[in-house]
Amino acid sequence: MAQVNGGKKLLRIGSRKSKLALIQTEEVIRRLKQCYGEDVYEYKIITMDTTGDNNLNSPLSEIGSKALFTKELEEELLSGDIDFIVHSMKDLPTTLPEGCCIGAVLEREDPNDVLVLNCNKYENKNITLTELMKPATESNSNKPLVIGTSSLRRIAQLKYYIKQNIKCVNIRGNLNTRFAKLDKEESEFDSLLLASAGIQRLGFADRITETLNSDIWFYAVGQGALAVECRNEDEFILNLLTPLFHLQTCFECISERTVMKLLEGGCSVPIGVRCTMESPENGVNEKMLKLTLSAAVFSLDGIKKVEHKQTINLNEEFKEELKNVNFTGISLPSKTIPNFNDVKQCYINSFRLGAIVAQCLKDKGAVDILNEIRQGKLNSTISI
C-alpha cells in the first residue's frame, strides 16, 4: 500500500461519477475517518462511467447486462487499481465476479419509493398517487396521466393497483436532470416515481409528495442500503471495513437478495420486497429477534401478482439444512462481521428466510410469470 503525505496510507476508492454516487462514497469515507481518525489514511476517489451511465436513452431492462453499474468498477478492483468500491446495494448483482465480495453493509436509509409532482401542474404538494388519478377518471378524459420511471417493478405495480388511464415513460439521468424534465414548461410528465433514499441524500426531501410505505407497495431489493465491495482475499481491507457493518441492514439485504437470486431476477423482472425486523432493546442477541420478509412478483401487464410473507426467529436453530442453494455472491465474509460467533445463527437464518419466501413464490406461480416475461410473451415496452 502506497505511503503519502507524511506516512499516511493511501486508500483508493472506486465510484461512479454521479453526484449521488460521490455523496455515498464521501459518506463511507466520513465513517472511516470516525473510526480511524484523520491521520492514518489518505482517501482517493477514482471515478468512472459504467455501462448504465453511458446509455441513458434506453430503459435499464432493455440494455441487457446484469452488471450495468458495476462491471467496469469491478474490473479495476480485480486488477488491483482500486481497493474497494461503494455501491447502492440495489445496483449490485446477486452474483459477484469471482474474487469479489461484499465487505460491508451500511445502515439503511428509507427504502421506500416516493411520488414527486410536477410543481407547475399541481399546487397541492400533499396530493397522493390515488388522488392524482381522480381528475382523469371523473372528467372521463382520454389524456393519460404521465408518470416518469425506468423501473419495470414500479410500472407493473402501477398497472396492477391503478386501473386508470396512465402512461409510464422512461426517464433516466441524475436527479437534477430528471427534475428539470419534470418541471420545465410544457413538460410531458405529471409526476415521477423515485427512491426516497437518493432524494434525501441529495437534499431534495422537500420535493417528496408522498412516501409509498403501504404494505401493498413493494420496493427494490436492497433499496436504501450502501454496500462496499472488495477483494475477498484482501484481509487488510476486510478488517478495515468491519466497523461499518450494520447488522440489521445486513440481515435484511441477505434475505432480499436471496429471493432475487433464487428467482433469477434483476432489473428486467418486476420483483419487489418489504423487510422489517423487530429490534428488542437487548439487540441481536435477544432470543426473540424476528425478521419479516414480504416479496411479490408482478406480470408486466398488471394482471397477475404472486405474493408471500414470512416471519422467522433469527436466533432459532433449525434441524433442516439449506440444501442445493447456491449463495455465491450473496454471502458476506463472515470472519469480518462484528461478533460473528454471537450472530451466526441470525446470519444463517437470513438466508433461510429468503430461500423459504422464494420457494413459496415459486409454488404460488411466480415461475410462470417470470417465464412469460423472459420469453417475451408480454409486452415489455416502457410506455404503458
Short mmCIF file of C-alpha atoms in Angstrom, two decimals:
data_model
loop_
_atom_site.label_atom_id
_atom_site.label_comp_id
_atom_site.label_asym_id
_atom_site.label_seq_id
_atom_site.Cartn_x
_atom_site.Cartn_y
_atom_site.Cartn_z
CA MET A 1 0.00 0.00 0.00
CA ALA A 2 1.39 3.39 -1.04
CA GLN A 3 2.51 5.93 1.55
CA VAL A 4 1.54 9.59 1.03
CA ASN A 5 1.55 12.84 2.99
CA GLY A 6 3.94 12.12 5.79
CA GLY A 7 3.40 8.39 6.07
CA LYS A 8 -0.39 8.15 5.62
CA LYS A 9 -1.59 5.02 3.83
CA LEU A 10 -3.42 5.63 0.56
CA LEU A 11 -6.87 4.08 0.11
CA ARG A 12 -8.19 4.11 -3.47
CA ILE A 13 -11.99 4.03 -3.64
CA GLY A 14 -13.97 3.31 -6.79
CA SER A 15 -17.16 5.22 -7.52
CA ARG A 16 -19.44 6.16 -10.38
CA LYS A 17 -19.23 9.81 -11.41
CA SER A 18 -22.75 10.86 -10.49
CA LYS A 19 -23.31 13.33 -7.68
CA LEU A 20 -25.30 10.77 -5.72
CA ALA A 21 -22.56 8.14 -6.06
CA LEU A 22 -19.96 10.63 -4.85
CA ILE A 23 -22.09 11.66 -1.87
CA GLN A 24 -22.43 7.99 -0.93
CA THR A 25 -18.69 7.44 -1.29
CA GLU A 26 -17.94 10.50 0.84
CA GLU A 27 -20.26 9.07 3.49
CA VAL A 28 -18.19 5.88 3.64
CA ILE A 29 -15.02 7.97 3.92
CA ARG A 30 -16.59 10.04 6.71
CA ARG A 31 -17.40 6.91 8.68
CA LEU A 32 -13.91 5.51 8.19
CA LYS A 33 -12.46 8.76 9.49
CA GLN A 34 -14.72 8.48 12.54
CA CYS A 35 -13.29 5.01 13.17
CA TYR A 36 -9.61 5.66 12.45
CA GLY A 37 -9.09 9.40 12.76
CA GLU A 38 -7.75 11.85 10.22
CA ASP A 39 -4.04 10.98 10.37
CA VAL A 40 -3.83 7.34 9.33
CA TYR A 41 -5.27 7.18 5.81
CA GLU A 42 -5.42 9.35 2.72
CA TYR A 43 -8.53 8.74 0.61
CA LYS A 44 -8.51 8.99 -3.19
CA ILE A 45 -11.79 8.60 -5.07
CA ILE A 46 -11.37 7.12 -8.54
CA THR A 47 -14.44 7.68 -10.69
CA MET A 48 -15.57 6.13 -13.95
CA ASP A 49 -18.62 5.78 -16.14
CA THR A 50 -20.30 2.39 -16.30
CA THR A 51 -22.40 0.71 -19.00
CA GLY A 52 -25.56 2.04 -17.36
CA ASP A 53 -24.14 5.58 -17.22
CA ASN A 54 -23.14 5.55 -20.88
CA ASN A 55 -26.59 4.58 -22.14
CA LEU A 56 -29.18 6.94 -20.70
CA ASN A 57 -31.66 6.73 -23.57
CA SER A 58 -32.69 3.10 -23.14
CA PRO A 59 -34.69 1.63 -20.26
CA LEU A 60 -32.47 -0.40 -17.94
CA SER A 61 -34.49 -3.51 -18.71
CA GLU A 62 -33.57 -3.30 -22.40
CA ILE A 63 -29.80 -2.82 -22.10
CA GLY A 64 -29.32 -6.47 -21.22
CA SER A 65 -26.38 -6.53 -18.80
CA LYS A 66 -26.73 -7.79 -15.24
CA ALA A 67 -23.90 -5.53 -14.05
CA LEU A 68 -24.91 -2.22 -15.60
CA PHE A 69 -23.43 -0.05 -12.87
CA THR A 70 -20.68 -2.30 -11.53
CA LYS A 71 -18.73 -4.17 -14.23
CA GLU A 72 -16.15 -1.51 -15.08
CA LEU A 73 -15.51 -0.74 -11.42
CA GLU A 74 -15.12 -4.41 -10.57
CA GLU A 75 -12.55 -4.84 -13.34
CA GLU A 76 -10.45 -2.11 -11.74
CA LEU A 77 -10.91 -3.73 -8.33
CA LEU A 78 -9.72 -7.14 -9.53
CA SER A 79 -6.76 -5.57 -11.33
CA GLY A 80 -5.64 -4.05 -8.03
CA ASP A 81 -6.01 -0.45 -9.23
CA ILE A 82 -8.59 0.33 -6.55
CA ASP A 83 -9.02 -1.08 -3.04
CA PHE A 84 -12.81 -1.09 -2.69
CA ILE A 85 -15.98 0.20 -4.33
CA VAL A 86 -19.02 1.96 -2.87
CA HIS A 87 -22.31 0.87 -4.45
CA SER A 88 -26.00 1.40 -3.99
CA MET A 89 -26.95 -2.09 -2.87
CA LYS A 90 -29.84 -2.26 -5.34
CA ASP A 91 -27.36 -1.85 -8.24
CA LEU A 92 -25.22 -4.77 -7.10
CA PRO A 93 -25.98 -8.09 -8.86
CA THR A 94 -26.67 -11.07 -6.61
CA THR A 95 -23.78 -12.94 -8.19
CA LEU A 96 -20.46 -11.13 -7.90
CA PRO A 97 -17.37 -11.77 -10.03
CA GLU A 98 -15.05 -14.47 -8.74
CA GLY A 99 -12.64 -12.88 -6.28
CA CYS A 100 -15.07 -10.17 -5.11
CA CYS A 101 -17.24 -9.98 -2.00
CA ILE A 102 -19.39 -7.55 -0.06
CA GLY A 103 -17.04 -6.29 2.64
CA ALA A 104 -19.53 -4.08 4.49
CA VAL A 105 -23.19 -3.05 4.54
CA LEU A 106 -24.03 0.37 5.95
CA GLU A 107 -27.18 1.28 7.84
CA ARG A 108 -30.13 1.59 5.53
CA GLU A 109 -31.89 4.82 4.67
CA ASP A 110 -35.64 4.88 3.95
CA PRO A 111 -36.07 2.06 1.38
CA ASN A 112 -39.45 3.22 0.08
CA ASP A 113 -40.44 4.66 -3.29
CA VAL A 114 -41.80 8.21 -3.37
CA LEU A 115 -44.02 10.31 -5.60
CA VAL A 116 -42.72 13.68 -6.86
CA LEU A 117 -45.21 16.00 -8.60
CA ASN A 118 -44.70 18.46 -11.42
CA CYS A 119 -44.76 21.67 -9.38
CA ASN A 120 -46.12 23.71 -12.31
CA LYS A 121 -49.15 21.47 -12.79
CA TYR A 122 -50.03 20.77 -9.15
CA GLU A 123 -50.07 23.35 -6.38
CA ASN A 124 -51.21 20.90 -3.70
CA LYS A 125 -48.00 19.19 -2.56
CA ASN A 126 -49.93 16.83 -0.28
CA ILE A 127 -51.79 15.06 -3.06
CA THR A 128 -51.48 11.26 -3.09
CA LEU A 129 -50.93 8.91 -6.01
CA THR A 130 -54.52 7.69 -5.75
CA GLU A 131 -55.86 11.26 -5.72
CA LEU A 132 -53.70 12.07 -8.71
CA MET A 133 -55.68 9.59 -10.75
CA LYS A 134 -59.11 11.04 -9.89
CA PRO A 135 -59.30 14.03 -12.25
CA ALA A 136 -58.83 11.92 -15.39
CA THR A 137 -61.42 9.44 -14.18
CA GLU A 138 -64.00 11.98 -13.07
CA SER A 139 -63.78 14.01 -16.26
CA ASN A 140 -63.65 10.93 -18.48
CA SER A 141 -60.56 12.46 -20.07
CA ASN A 142 -58.78 10.43 -22.70
CA LYS A 143 -55.49 12.11 -21.85
CA PRO A 144 -53.34 9.73 -19.83
CA LEU A 145 -51.56 10.67 -16.64
CA VAL A 146 -47.83 10.55 -17.49
CA ILE A 147 -45.52 9.12 -14.82
CA GLY A 148 -41.77 9.09 -15.29
CA THR A 149 -39.95 5.93 -14.23
CA SER A 150 -37.43 3.50 -15.70
CA SER A 151 -38.37 0.68 -13.32
CA LEU A 152 -40.41 -2.29 -14.54
CA ARG A 153 -41.19 -3.08 -10.89
CA ARG A 154 -42.87 0.30 -10.46
CA ILE A 155 -44.65 0.10 -13.82
CA ALA A 156 -46.06 -3.34 -13.09
CA GLN A 157 -47.35 -2.22 -9.69
CA LEU A 158 -48.96 0.90 -11.15
CA LYS A 159 -50.78 -1.24 -13.70
CA TYR A 160 -51.84 -3.74 -11.06
CA TYR A 161 -53.13 -1.30 -8.44
CA ILE A 162 -54.32 1.63 -10.55
CA LYS A 163 -56.63 0.71 -13.40
CA GLN A 164 -56.92 4.26 -14.74
CA ASN A 165 -55.58 5.86 -17.91
CA ILE A 166 -51.86 6.17 -17.16
CA LYS A 167 -48.70 6.16 -19.23
CA CYS A 168 -45.24 5.39 -17.85
CA VAL A 169 -42.36 6.94 -19.77
CA ASN A 170 -38.68 6.11 -19.39
CA ILE A 171 -36.76 8.85 -17.60
CA ARG A 172 -33.13 8.39 -16.60
CA GLY A 173 -30.14 10.55 -15.71
CA ASN A 174 -29.14 12.23 -12.47
CA LEU A 175 -31.78 13.70 -10.19
CA ASN A 176 -31.25 17.29 -11.32
CA THR A 177 -31.78 16.19 -14.91
CA ARG A 178 -34.96 14.33 -14.05
CA PHE A 179 -36.38 17.23 -12.04
CA ALA A 180 -35.58 19.61 -14.91
CA LYS A 181 -37.51 17.37 -17.32
CA LEU A 182 -40.39 17.17 -14.84
CA ASP A 183 -40.66 20.89 -14.10
CA LYS A 184 -39.98 22.51 -17.47
CA GLU A 185 -42.77 24.38 -19.26
CA GLU A 186 -44.93 22.09 -21.37
CA SER A 187 -43.40 19.07 -19.64
CA GLU A 188 -44.98 15.77 -20.67
CA PHE A 189 -44.60 14.46 -17.12
CA ASP A 190 -47.20 14.81 -14.38
CA SER A 191 -45.03 13.11 -11.76
CA LEU A 192 -42.04 10.86 -11.12
CA LEU A 193 -41.65 7.73 -9.04
CA LEU A 194 -38.22 7.59 -7.41
CA ALA A 195 -36.35 6.07 -4.47
CA SER A 196 -36.62 8.06 -1.27
CA ALA A 197 -33.01 7.40 -0.21
CA GLY A 198 -31.45 9.07 -3.24
CA ILE A 199 -33.68 12.13 -2.95
CA GLN A 200 -32.87 12.53 0.72
CA ARG A 201 -29.12 12.04 0.27
CA LEU A 202 -29.09 14.75 -2.40
CA GLY A 203 -31.01 17.20 -0.21
CA PHE A 204 -34.30 17.22 -2.15
CA ALA A 205 -36.53 15.83 0.60
CA ASP A 206 -38.86 18.84 0.22
CA ARG A 207 -39.82 17.58 -3.25
CA ILE A 208 -41.35 14.39 -1.89
CA THR A 209 -45.13 14.47 -2.30
CA GLU A 210 -45.95 11.04 -0.92
CA THR A 211 -43.97 8.14 0.50
CA LEU A 212 -45.31 4.82 -0.76
CA ASN A 213 -44.91 2.94 2.51
CA SER A 214 -48.07 0.85 2.35
CA ASP A 215 -47.71 -2.90 2.85
CA ILE A 216 -49.03 -3.42 -0.68
CA TRP A 217 -46.32 -1.37 -2.42
CA PHE A 218 -43.01 -3.20 -2.80
CA TYR A 219 -39.60 -1.54 -3.10
CA ALA A 220 -36.48 -2.81 -4.87
CA VAL A 221 -34.19 -5.43 -3.35
CA GLY A 222 -31.52 -3.64 -1.32
CA GLN A 223 -33.01 -0.19 -1.92
CA GLY A 224 -31.72 2.43 0.52
CA ALA A 225 -28.64 0.45 1.60
CA LEU A 226 -24.99 1.02 0.70
CA ALA A 227 -22.61 -1.86 0.01
CA VAL A 228 -18.82 -1.79 -0.04
CA GLU A 229 -17.31 -4.34 -2.42
CA CYS A 230 -13.73 -5.52 -2.11
CA ARG A 231 -11.46 -8.45 -2.99
CA ASN A 232 -12.30 -11.48 -0.89
CA GLU A 233 -8.63 -12.23 -0.16
CA ASP A 234 -7.72 -8.70 0.90
CA GLU A 235 -7.53 -9.22 4.66
CA PHE A 236 -6.38 -5.67 5.31
CA ILE A 237 -9.38 -4.06 3.58
CA LEU A 238 -11.82 -6.60 5.02
CA ASN A 239 -10.67 -5.79 8.55
CA LEU A 240 -10.67 -2.06 7.76
CA LEU A 241 -14.33 -2.21 6.74
CA THR A 242 -15.55 -4.28 9.70
CA PRO A 243 -16.73 -1.30 11.83
CA LEU A 244 -19.01 -0.12 9.02
CA PHE A 245 -21.29 -3.17 9.26
CA HIS A 246 -24.89 -2.54 10.30
CA LEU A 247 -26.21 -5.94 11.27
CA GLN A 248 -29.93 -5.33 10.84
CA THR A 249 -29.42 -3.97 7.33
CA CYS A 250 -27.09 -6.88 6.62
CA PHE A 251 -29.72 -9.46 7.59
CA GLU A 252 -32.47 -7.68 5.65
CA CYS A 253 -30.38 -7.45 2.50
CA ILE A 254 -29.24 -11.07 2.69
CA SER A 255 -32.89 -12.17 2.81
CA GLU A 256 -33.96 -9.88 -0.01
CA ARG A 257 -31.00 -10.76 -2.25
CA THR A 258 -31.57 -14.46 -1.66
CA VAL A 259 -35.13 -14.11 -3.01
CA MET A 260 -33.82 -12.23 -6.03
CA LYS A 261 -31.09 -14.77 -6.74
CA LEU A 262 -33.29 -17.84 -6.39
CA LEU A 263 -35.89 -16.29 -8.68
CA GLU A 264 -33.09 -15.32 -11.08
CA GLY A 265 -34.35 -11.76 -11.07
CA GLY A 266 -32.85 -8.42 -11.99
CA CYS A 267 -33.86 -5.06 -13.42
CA SER A 268 -35.79 -6.82 -16.20
CA VAL A 269 -38.04 -8.67 -13.75
CA PRO A 270 -40.67 -6.89 -11.59
CA ILE A 271 -39.80 -8.36 -8.19
CA GLY A 272 -40.39 -6.23 -5.09
CA VAL A 273 -39.86 -6.70 -1.37
CA ARG A 274 -40.62 -5.30 2.06
CA CYS A 275 -38.47 -6.33 5.01
CA THR A 276 -38.72 -5.39 8.69
CA MET A 277 -37.03 -6.54 11.84
CA GLU A 278 -38.29 -6.33 15.39
CA SER A 279 -35.40 -4.85 17.32
CA PRO A 280 -35.53 -5.74 21.02
CA GLU A 281 -33.76 -3.49 23.47
CA ASN A 282 -31.09 -6.10 24.06
CA GLY A 283 -30.00 -6.11 20.41
CA VAL A 284 -29.18 -9.03 18.13
CA ASN A 285 -28.53 -11.45 20.98
CA GLU A 286 -32.14 -11.27 22.07
CA LYS A 287 -33.76 -14.73 21.76
CA MET A 288 -36.90 -13.47 20.03
CA LEU A 289 -35.32 -11.42 17.24
CA LYS A 290 -37.80 -11.64 14.34
CA LEU A 291 -37.28 -10.79 10.69
CA THR A 292 -40.30 -10.47 8.38
CA LEU A 293 -39.93 -10.55 4.61
CA SER A 294 -42.70 -9.93 2.08
CA ALA A 295 -42.00 -10.33 -1.61
CA ALA A 296 -44.10 -10.14 -4.75
CA VAL A 297 -43.75 -10.83 -8.45
CA PHE A 298 -45.96 -8.91 -10.89
CA SER A 299 -46.75 -9.55 -14.54
CA LEU A 300 -45.84 -6.69 -16.86
CA ASP A 301 -49.46 -6.24 -17.96
CA GLY A 302 -50.57 -5.63 -14.37
CA ILE A 303 -52.95 -8.58 -14.30
CA LYS A 304 -51.10 -11.08 -12.13
CA LYS A 305 -49.45 -10.80 -8.73
CA VAL A 306 -47.89 -13.56 -6.66
CA GLU A 307 -47.05 -12.63 -3.07
CA HIS A 308 -45.73 -14.31 0.07
CA LYS A 309 -44.97 -13.06 3.57
CA GLN A 310 -42.91 -14.95 6.14
CA THR A 311 -41.54 -14.25 9.60
CA ILE A 312 -38.60 -16.11 11.11
CA ASN A 313 -36.94 -16.06 14.52
CA LEU A 314 -33.35 -15.27 13.58
CA ASN A 315 -31.95 -16.87 16.72
CA GLU A 316 -33.79 -20.16 16.40
CA GLU A 317 -31.88 -23.28 15.41
CA PHE A 318 -33.46 -25.36 12.66
CA LYS A 319 -32.82 -29.04 12.08
CA GLU A 320 -33.14 -28.87 8.31
CA GLU A 321 -30.18 -27.66 6.31
CA LEU A 322 -30.20 -25.30 3.34
CA LYS A 323 -29.60 -27.87 0.65
CA ASN A 324 -28.99 -27.24 -3.04
CA VAL A 325 -28.97 -23.47 -2.59
CA ASN A 326 -26.11 -21.55 -4.17
CA PHE A 327 -25.38 -18.41 -2.18
CA THR A 328 -22.23 -17.44 -4.09
CA GLY A 329 -22.06 -13.66 -4.34
CA ILE A 330 -24.77 -13.07 -1.74
CA SER A 331 -22.80 -14.14 1.29
CA LEU A 332 -20.68 -11.73 3.24
CA PRO A 333 -17.21 -12.58 4.59
CA SER A 334 -18.34 -13.92 7.96
CA LYS A 335 -14.91 -13.50 9.52
CA THR A 336 -15.27 -9.72 9.32
CA ILE A 337 -18.83 -9.39 10.63
CA PRO A 338 -18.63 -7.90 14.14
CA ASN A 339 -19.17 -10.50 16.87
CA PHE A 340 -19.88 -13.11 14.20
CA ASN A 341 -19.99 -16.03 16.63
CA ASP A 342 -22.78 -14.27 18.54
CA VAL A 343 -24.88 -13.67 15.42
CA LYS A 344 -24.01 -16.72 13.33
CA GLN A 345 -27.50 -18.20 13.66
CA CYS A 346 -29.05 -14.89 12.60
CA TYR A 347 -26.75 -14.84 9.58
CA ILE A 348 -27.74 -18.35 8.53
CA ASN A 349 -31.44 -17.73 9.12
CA SER A 350 -31.36 -14.60 6.96
CA PHE A 351 -30.50 -16.84 4.03
CA ARG A 352 -33.12 -19.36 5.16
CA LEU A 353 -35.88 -16.73 5.21
CA GLY A 354 -35.10 -15.61 1.68
CA ALA A 355 -34.97 -19.21 0.47
CA ILE A 356 -38.35 -20.01 2.08
CA VAL A 357 -40.02 -16.94 0.53
CA ALA A 358 -38.54 -17.67 -2.89
CA GLN A 359 -39.78 -21.25 -2.82
CA CYS A 360 -43.26 -20.21 -1.70
CA LEU A 361 -43.43 -17.68 -4.55
CA LYS A 362 -42.46 -20.42 -6.98
CA ASP A 363 -45.12 -22.72 -5.54
CA LYS A 364 -47.74 -19.99 -5.99
CA GLY A 365 -46.95 -19.46 -9.66
CA ALA A 366 -44.11 -16.95 -9.82
CA VAL A 367 -42.19 -19.17 -12.24
CA ASP A 368 -44.99 -18.95 -14.82
CA ILE A 369 -44.97 -15.14 -14.63
CA LEU A 370 -41.19 -14.95 -14.89
CA ASN A 371 -41.10 -17.37 -17.82
CA GLU A 372 -43.69 -15.30 -19.69
CA ILE A 373 -41.56 -12.20 -19.17
CA ARG A 374 -38.32 -13.87 -20.24
CA GLN A 375 -39.91 -15.44 -23.31
CA GLY A 376 -41.29 -12.10 -24.40
CA LYS A 377 -44.92 -13.20 -24.30
CA LEU A 378 -45.85 -9.98 -22.51
CA ASN A 379 -45.14 -6.53 -23.84
CA SER A 380 -42.09 -5.19 -22.01
CA THR A 381 -42.12 -1.72 -23.51
CA ILE A 382 -41.52 1.06 -21.03
CA SER A 383 -44.65 3.00 -22.08
CA ILE A 384 -47.98 1.58 -20.96
#
